[in-house]
mmCIF file of C-alpha atoms in Angstrom:
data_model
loop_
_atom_site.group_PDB
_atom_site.id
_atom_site.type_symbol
_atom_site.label_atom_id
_atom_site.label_comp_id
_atom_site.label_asym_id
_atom_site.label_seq_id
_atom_site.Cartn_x
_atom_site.Cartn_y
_atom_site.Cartn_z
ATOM 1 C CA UNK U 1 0.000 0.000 0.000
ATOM 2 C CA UNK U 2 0.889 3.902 -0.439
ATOM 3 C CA UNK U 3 -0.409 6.555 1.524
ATOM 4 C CA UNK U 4 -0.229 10.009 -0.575
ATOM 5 C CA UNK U 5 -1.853 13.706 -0.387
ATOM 6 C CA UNK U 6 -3.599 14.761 -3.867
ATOM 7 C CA UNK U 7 -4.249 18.389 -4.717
ATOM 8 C CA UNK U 8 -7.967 18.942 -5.730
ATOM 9 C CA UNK U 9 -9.189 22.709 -6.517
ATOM 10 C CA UNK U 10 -8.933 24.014 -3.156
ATOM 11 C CA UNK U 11 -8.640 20.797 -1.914
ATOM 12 C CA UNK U 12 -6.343 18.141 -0.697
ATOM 13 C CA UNK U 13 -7.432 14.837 -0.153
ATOM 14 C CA UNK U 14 -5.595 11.708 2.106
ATOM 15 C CA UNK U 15 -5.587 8.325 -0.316
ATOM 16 C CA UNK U 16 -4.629 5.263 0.097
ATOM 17 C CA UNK U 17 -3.130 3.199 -3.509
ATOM 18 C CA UNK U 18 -2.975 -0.451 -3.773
ATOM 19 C CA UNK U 19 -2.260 -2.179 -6.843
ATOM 20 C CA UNK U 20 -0.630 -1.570 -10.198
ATOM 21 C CA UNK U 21 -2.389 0.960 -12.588
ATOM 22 C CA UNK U 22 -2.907 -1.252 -15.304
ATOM 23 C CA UNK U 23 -5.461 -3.539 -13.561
ATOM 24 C CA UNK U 24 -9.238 -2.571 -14.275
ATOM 25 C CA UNK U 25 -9.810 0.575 -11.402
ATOM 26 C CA UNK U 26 -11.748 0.899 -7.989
ATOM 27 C CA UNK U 27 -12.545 3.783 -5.733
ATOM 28 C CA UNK U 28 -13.442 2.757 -2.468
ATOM 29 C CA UNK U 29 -15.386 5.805 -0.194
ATOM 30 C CA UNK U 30 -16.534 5.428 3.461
ATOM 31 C CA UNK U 31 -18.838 6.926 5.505
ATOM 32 C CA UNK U 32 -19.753 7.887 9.013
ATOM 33 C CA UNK U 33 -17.939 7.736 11.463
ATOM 34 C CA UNK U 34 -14.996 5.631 9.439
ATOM 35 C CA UNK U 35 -12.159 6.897 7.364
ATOM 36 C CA UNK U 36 -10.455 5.179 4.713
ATOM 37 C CA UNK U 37 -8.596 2.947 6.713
ATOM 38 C CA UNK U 38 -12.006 1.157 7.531
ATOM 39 C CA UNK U 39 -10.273 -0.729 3.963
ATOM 40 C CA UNK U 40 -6.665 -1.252 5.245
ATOM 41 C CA UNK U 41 -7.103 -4.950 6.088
ATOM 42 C CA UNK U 42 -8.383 -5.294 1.905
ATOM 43 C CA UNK U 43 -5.945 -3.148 0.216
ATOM 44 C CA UNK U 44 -3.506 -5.599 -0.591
ATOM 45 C CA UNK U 45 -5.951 -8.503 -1.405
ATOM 46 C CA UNK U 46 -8.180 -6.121 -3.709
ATOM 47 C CA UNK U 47 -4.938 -4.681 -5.114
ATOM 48 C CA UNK U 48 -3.480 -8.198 -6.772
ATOM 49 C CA UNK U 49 -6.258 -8.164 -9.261
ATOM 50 C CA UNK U 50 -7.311 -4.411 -9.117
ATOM 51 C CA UNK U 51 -5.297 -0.534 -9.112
ATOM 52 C CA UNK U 52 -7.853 0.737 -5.632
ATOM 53 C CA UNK U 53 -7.967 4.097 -4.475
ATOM 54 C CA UNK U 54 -9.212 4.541 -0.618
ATOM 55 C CA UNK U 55 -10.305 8.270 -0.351
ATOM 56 C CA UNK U 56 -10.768 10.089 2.994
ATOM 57 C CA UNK U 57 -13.748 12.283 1.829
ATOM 58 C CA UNK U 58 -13.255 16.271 1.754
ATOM 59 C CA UNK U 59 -12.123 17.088 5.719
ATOM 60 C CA UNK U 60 -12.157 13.716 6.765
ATOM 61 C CA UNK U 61 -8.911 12.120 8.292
ATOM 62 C CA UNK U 62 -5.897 13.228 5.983
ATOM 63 C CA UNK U 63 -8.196 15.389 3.659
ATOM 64 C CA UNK U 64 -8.215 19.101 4.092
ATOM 65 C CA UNK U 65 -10.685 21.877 2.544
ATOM 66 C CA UNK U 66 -14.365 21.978 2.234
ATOM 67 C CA UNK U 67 -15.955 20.361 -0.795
ATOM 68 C CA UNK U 68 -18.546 22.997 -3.190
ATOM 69 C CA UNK U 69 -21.480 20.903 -1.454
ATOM 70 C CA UNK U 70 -22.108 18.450 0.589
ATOM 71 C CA UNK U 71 -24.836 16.773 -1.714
ATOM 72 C CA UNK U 72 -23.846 13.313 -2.397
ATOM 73 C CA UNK U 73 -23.984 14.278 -6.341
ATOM 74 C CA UNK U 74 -21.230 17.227 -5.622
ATOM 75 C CA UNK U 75 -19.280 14.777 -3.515
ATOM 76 C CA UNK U 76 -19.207 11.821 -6.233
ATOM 77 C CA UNK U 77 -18.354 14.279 -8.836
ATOM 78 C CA UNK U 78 -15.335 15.257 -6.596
ATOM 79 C CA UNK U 79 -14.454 11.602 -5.970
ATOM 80 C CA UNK U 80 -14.369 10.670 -9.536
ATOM 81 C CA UNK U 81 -11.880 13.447 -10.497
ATOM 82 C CA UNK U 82 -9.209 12.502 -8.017
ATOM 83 C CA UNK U 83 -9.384 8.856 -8.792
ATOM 84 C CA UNK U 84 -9.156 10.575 -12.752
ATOM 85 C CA UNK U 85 -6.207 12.249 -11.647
ATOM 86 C CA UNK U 86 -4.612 9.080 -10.367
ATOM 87 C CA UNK U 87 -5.275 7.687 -13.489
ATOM 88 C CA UNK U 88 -8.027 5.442 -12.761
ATOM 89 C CA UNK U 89 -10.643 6.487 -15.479
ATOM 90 C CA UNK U 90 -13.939 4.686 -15.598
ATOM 91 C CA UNK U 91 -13.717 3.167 -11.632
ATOM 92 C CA UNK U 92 -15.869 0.857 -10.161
ATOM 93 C CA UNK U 93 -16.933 3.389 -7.360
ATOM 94 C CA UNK U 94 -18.118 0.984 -4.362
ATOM 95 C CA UNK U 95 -18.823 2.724 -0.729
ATOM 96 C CA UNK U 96 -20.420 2.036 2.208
ATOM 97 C CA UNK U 97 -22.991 3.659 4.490
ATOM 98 C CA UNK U 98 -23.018 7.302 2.867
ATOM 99 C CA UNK U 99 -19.875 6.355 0.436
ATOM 100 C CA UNK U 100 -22.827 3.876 -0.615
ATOM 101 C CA UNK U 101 -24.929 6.865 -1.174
ATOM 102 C CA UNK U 102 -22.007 8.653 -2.846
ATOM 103 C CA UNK U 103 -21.550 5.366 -4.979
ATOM 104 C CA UNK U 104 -25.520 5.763 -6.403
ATOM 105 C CA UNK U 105 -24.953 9.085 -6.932
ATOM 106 C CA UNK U 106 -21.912 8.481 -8.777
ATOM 107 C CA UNK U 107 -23.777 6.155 -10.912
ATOM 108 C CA UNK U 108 -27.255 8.166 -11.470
ATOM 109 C CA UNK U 109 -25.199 11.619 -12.170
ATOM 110 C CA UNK U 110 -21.872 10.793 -13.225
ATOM 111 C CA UNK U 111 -22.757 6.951 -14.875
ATOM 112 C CA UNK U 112 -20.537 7.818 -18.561
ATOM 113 C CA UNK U 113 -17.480 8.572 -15.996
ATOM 114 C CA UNK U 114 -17.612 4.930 -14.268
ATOM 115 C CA UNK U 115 -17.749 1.465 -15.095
ATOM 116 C CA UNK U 116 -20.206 0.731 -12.112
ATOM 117 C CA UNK U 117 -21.136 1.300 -8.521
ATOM 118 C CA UNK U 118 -21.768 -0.516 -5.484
ATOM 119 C CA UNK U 119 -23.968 0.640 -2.435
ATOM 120 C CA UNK U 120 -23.382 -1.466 0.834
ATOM 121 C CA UNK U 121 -24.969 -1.480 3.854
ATOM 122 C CA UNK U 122 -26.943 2.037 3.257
ATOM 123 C CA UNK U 123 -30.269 3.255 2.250
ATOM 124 C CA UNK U 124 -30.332 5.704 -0.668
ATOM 125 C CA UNK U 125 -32.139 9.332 0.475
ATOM 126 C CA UNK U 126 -35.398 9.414 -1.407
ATOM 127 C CA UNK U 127 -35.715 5.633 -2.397
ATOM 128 C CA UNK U 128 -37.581 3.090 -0.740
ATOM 129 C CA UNK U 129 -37.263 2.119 2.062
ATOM 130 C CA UNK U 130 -35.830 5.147 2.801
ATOM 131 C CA UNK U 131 -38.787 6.164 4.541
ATOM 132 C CA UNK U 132 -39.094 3.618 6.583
ATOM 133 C CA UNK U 133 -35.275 3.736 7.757
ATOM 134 C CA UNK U 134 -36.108 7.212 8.708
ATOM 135 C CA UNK U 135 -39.156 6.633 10.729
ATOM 136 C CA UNK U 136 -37.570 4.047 12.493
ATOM 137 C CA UNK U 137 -36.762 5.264 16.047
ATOM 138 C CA UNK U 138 -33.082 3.029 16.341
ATOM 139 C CA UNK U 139 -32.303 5.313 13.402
ATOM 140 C CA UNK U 140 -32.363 8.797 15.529
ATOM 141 C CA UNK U 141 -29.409 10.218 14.507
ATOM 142 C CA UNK U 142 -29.880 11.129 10.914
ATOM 143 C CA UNK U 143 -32.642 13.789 12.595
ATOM 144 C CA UNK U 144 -30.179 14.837 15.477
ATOM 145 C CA UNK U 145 -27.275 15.039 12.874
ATOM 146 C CA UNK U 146 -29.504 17.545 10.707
ATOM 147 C CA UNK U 147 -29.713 20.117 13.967
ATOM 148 C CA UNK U 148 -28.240 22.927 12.947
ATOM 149 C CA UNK U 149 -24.687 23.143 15.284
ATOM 150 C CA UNK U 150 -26.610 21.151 18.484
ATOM 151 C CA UNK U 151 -24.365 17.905 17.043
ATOM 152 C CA UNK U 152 -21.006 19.641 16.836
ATOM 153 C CA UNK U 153 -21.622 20.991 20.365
ATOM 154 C CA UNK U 154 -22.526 17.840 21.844
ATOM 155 C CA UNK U 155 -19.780 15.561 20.167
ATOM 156 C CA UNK U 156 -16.755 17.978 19.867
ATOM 157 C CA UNK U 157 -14.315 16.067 22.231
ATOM 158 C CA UNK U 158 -16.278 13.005 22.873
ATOM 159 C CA UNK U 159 -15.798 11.665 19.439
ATOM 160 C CA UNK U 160 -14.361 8.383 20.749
ATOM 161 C CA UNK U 161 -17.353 7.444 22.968
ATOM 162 C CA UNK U 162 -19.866 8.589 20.345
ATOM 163 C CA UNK U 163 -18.556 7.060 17.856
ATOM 164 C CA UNK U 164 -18.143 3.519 19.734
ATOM 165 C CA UNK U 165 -21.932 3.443 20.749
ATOM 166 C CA UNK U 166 -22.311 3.369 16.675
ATOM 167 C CA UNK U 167 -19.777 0.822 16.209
ATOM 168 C CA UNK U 168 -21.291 -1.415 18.519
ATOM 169 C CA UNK U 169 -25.007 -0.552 17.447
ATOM 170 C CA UNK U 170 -24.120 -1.206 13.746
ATOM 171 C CA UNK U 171 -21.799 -4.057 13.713
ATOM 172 C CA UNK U 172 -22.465 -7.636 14.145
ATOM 173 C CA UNK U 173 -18.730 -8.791 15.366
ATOM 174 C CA UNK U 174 -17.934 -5.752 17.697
ATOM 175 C CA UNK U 175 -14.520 -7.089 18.510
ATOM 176 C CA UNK U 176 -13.615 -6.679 14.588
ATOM 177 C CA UNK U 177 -13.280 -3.367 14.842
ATOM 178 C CA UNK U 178 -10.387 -3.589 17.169
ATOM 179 C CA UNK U 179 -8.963 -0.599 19.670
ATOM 180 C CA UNK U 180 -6.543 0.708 17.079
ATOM 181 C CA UNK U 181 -9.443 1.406 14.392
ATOM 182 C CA UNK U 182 -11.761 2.599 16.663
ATOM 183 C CA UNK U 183 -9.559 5.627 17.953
ATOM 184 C CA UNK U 184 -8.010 6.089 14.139
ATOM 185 C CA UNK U 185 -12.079 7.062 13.132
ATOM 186 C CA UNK U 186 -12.372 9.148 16.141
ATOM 187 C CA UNK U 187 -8.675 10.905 15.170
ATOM 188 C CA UNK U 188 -9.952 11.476 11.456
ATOM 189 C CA UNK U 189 -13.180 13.505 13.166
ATOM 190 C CA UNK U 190 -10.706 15.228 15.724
ATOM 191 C CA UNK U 191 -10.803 18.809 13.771
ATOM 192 C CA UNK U 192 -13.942 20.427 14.094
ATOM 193 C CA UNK U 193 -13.998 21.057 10.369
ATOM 194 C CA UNK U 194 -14.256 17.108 10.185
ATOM 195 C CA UNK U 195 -16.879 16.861 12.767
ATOM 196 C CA UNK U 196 -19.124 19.316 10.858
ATOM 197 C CA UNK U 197 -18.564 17.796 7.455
ATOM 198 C CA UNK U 198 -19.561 14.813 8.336
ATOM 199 C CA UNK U 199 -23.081 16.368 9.821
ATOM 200 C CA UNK U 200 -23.524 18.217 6.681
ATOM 201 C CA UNK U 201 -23.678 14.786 5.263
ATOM 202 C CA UNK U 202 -26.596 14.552 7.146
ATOM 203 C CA UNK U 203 -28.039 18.056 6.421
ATOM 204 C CA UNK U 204 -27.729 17.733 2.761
ATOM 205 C CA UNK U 205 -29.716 14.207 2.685
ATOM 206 C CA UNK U 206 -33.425 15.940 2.134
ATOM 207 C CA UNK U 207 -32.391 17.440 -0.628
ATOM 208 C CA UNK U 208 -30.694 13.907 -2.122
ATOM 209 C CA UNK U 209 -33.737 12.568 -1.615
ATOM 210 C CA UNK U 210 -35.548 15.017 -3.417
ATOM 211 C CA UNK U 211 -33.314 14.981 -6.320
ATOM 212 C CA UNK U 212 -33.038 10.796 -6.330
ATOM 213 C CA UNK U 213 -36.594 11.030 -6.475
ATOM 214 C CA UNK U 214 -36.740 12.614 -10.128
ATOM 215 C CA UNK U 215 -36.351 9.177 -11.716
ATOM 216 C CA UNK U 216 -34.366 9.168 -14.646
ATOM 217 C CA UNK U 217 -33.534 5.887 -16.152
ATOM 218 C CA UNK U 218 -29.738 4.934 -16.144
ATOM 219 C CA UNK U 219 -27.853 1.728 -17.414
ATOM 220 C CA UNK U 220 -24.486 2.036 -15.638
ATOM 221 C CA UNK U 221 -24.055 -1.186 -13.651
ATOM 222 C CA UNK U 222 -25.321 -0.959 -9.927
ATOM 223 C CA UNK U 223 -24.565 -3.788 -6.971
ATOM 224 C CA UNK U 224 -26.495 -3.509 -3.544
ATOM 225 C CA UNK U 225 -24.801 -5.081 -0.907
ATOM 226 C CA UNK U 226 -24.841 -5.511 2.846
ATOM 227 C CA UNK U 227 -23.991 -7.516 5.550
ATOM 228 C CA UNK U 228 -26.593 -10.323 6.962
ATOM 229 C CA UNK U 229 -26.630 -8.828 10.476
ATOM 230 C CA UNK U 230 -29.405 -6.787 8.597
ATOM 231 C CA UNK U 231 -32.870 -8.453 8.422
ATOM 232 C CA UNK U 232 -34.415 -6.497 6.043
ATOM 233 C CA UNK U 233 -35.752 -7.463 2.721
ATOM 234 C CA UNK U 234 -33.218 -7.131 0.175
ATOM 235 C CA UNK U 235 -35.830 -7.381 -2.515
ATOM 236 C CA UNK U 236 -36.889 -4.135 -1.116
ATOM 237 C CA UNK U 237 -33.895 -2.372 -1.734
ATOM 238 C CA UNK U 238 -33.354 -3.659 -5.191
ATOM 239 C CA UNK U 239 -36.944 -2.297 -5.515
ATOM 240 C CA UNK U 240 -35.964 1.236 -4.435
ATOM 241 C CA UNK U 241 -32.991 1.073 -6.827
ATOM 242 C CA UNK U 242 -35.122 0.399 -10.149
ATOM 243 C CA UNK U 243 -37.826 3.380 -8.665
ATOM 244 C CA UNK U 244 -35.170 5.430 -9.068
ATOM 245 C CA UNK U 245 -33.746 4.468 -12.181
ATOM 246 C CA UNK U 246 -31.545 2.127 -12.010
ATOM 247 C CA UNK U 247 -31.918 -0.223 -15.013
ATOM 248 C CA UNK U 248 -30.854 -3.915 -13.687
ATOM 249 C CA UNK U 249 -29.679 -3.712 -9.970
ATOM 250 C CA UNK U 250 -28.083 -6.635 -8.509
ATOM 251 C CA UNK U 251 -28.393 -7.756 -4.634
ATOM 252 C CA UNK U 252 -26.409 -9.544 -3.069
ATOM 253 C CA UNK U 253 -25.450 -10.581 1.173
ATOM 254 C CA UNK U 254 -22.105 -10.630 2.871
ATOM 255 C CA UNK U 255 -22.252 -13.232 5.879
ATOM 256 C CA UNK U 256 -21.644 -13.118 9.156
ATOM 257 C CA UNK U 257 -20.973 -8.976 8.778
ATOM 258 C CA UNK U 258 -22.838 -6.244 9.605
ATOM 259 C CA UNK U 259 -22.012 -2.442 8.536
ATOM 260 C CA UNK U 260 -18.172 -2.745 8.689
ATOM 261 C CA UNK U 261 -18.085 -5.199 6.114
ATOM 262 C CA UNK U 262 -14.009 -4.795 5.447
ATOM 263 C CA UNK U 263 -13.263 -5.574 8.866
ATOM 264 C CA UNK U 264 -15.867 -8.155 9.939
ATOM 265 C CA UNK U 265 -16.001 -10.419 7.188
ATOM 266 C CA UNK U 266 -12.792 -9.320 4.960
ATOM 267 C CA UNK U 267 -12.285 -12.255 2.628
ATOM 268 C CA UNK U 268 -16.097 -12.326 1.618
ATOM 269 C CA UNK U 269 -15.923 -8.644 0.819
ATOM 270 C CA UNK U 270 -12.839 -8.832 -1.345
ATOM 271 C CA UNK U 271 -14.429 -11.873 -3.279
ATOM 272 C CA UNK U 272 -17.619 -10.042 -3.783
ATOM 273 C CA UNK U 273 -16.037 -6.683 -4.824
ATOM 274 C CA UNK U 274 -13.682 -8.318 -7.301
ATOM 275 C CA UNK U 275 -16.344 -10.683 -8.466
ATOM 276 C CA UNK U 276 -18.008 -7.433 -9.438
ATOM 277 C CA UNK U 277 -15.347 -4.996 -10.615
ATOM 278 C CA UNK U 278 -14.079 -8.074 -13.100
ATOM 279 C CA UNK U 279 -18.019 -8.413 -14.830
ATOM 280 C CA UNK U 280 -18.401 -4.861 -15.321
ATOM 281 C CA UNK U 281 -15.078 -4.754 -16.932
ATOM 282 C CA UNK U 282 -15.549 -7.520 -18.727
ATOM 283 C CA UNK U 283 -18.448 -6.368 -20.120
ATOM 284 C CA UNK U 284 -17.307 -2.502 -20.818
ATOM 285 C CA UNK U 285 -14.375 -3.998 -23.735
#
């Protein structure tokens, strides 16, 4: 692996490079409350048959500067051009939790600049059952995290033990995500810039869902994933995904795993992303 600093507009962004440049691309995005080194146990693995890019989004971690918008089409559109700049053109974009919302986004408003996407372990603002998820009272914090400021007050210096009660809430192997990875996401969240990105995540998801709503038909290859810690109906999802335009989603589980798929179940993940990034490939020559 190699850890490097990329100059972006106004921007610098923390990566992570595995893999030689030749080999069919992937840009790998996280979400809250991880960094990119929610992927260091895959890098290597993903890199002997792939060139992978781990991003720390705008702020996040390594990353410094505010992105344009927080919107997950703005932040997709930024994604894609520093992966272009590395010289991965047409990635596989694959995220989880908002980098899975990123990833649709990257697909329904950027599709002609990527090979394909794949959303894990998220719902996608606007599509069903995102209304549902919302309405479900375990799922509180995407209302708090909306508050204007109230979040950043609250959490500034308690990242570590805010962050944890998340960990534990959303994983299904808590002792995956070991000591050392738990304090790196709280580190990458340290700055306050960092804490209030990631809220404006949050803040800007209303008006994804609006705009996911406007279904326009799209064709670029699209993979739902998740782990099986999750009981709901997958068939739902998929349904969601061709409501909002995607032409011929694909579903599939990750066992024994539940939102921190990379750490908790990292040999199924690899096989499934590769699995993936080698059809749509495949199919694009």
């Amino acid at each position: 692996m190699q850890t490097i600093t990329l100059p972006l507009d106004t921007m610098t962004l923390g990566a992570t490079l595995a893999g030689h440049p030749g080999r069919p691309p992937l840009l790998l995005l996280h979400g809250w409350p991880h960094c990119r080194q929610l992927y260091d146990p895959v890098m290597d693995a993903l890199g002997d048959q792939a060139f992978v890019i781990a991003l720390d989004l705008p702020e996040i971690g390594e990353s410094r500067g505010p992105p344009p918008s927080c919107d997950k089409a703005t932040l997709a559109e930024t994604a894609i051009t520093a992966a272009e700049r590395l010289g991965a053109r047409r990635p596989v974009v694959a995220g989880i939790d908002v980098g899975g919302m990123i990833a649709f986004a990257a697909a329904r408003f950027h599709g002609e600049r990527i090979a394909g996407a794949m959303v894990m372990n998220t719902a996608v603002p606007g599509l069903d059952p995102w209304d549902k998820v919302i309405a479900n009272p375990a799922i509180w914090h995407f209302a708090f995290h909306q508050l204007p400021g109230l979040p950043e007050a609250l959490v500034q210096g308690r990242q570590r033990a805010y962050f944890d009660y998340f960990i534990d809430a959303l994983s299904l192997r808590k002792q995956a995500i070991d000591d050392r990875m738990r304090q790196r996401f709280a580190e990458a969240y340290q700055r306050p810039e960092a804490l209030r990105a990631g809220f404006e995540w949050y803040r800007c998801m209303p008006d994804d869902a609006k705009r996911n709503r406007e279904c326009v038909p799209f064709d670029t290859p699209l993979a739902y994933v998740r782990g099986d810690a999750d009981p709901s109906d997958l068939r739902e999802y998929l349904a969601g995904l061709r409501a909002g335009g995607a032409v011929h989603p694909t579903g599939s589980l990750i066992p024994g795993s539940g939102e921190f798929l990379p750490l908790e179940n990292p040999s199924a993940f690899v096989d499934t992303v590769l699995a993936f990034v080698q059809r749509v490939h495949a199919a694009s020559r």
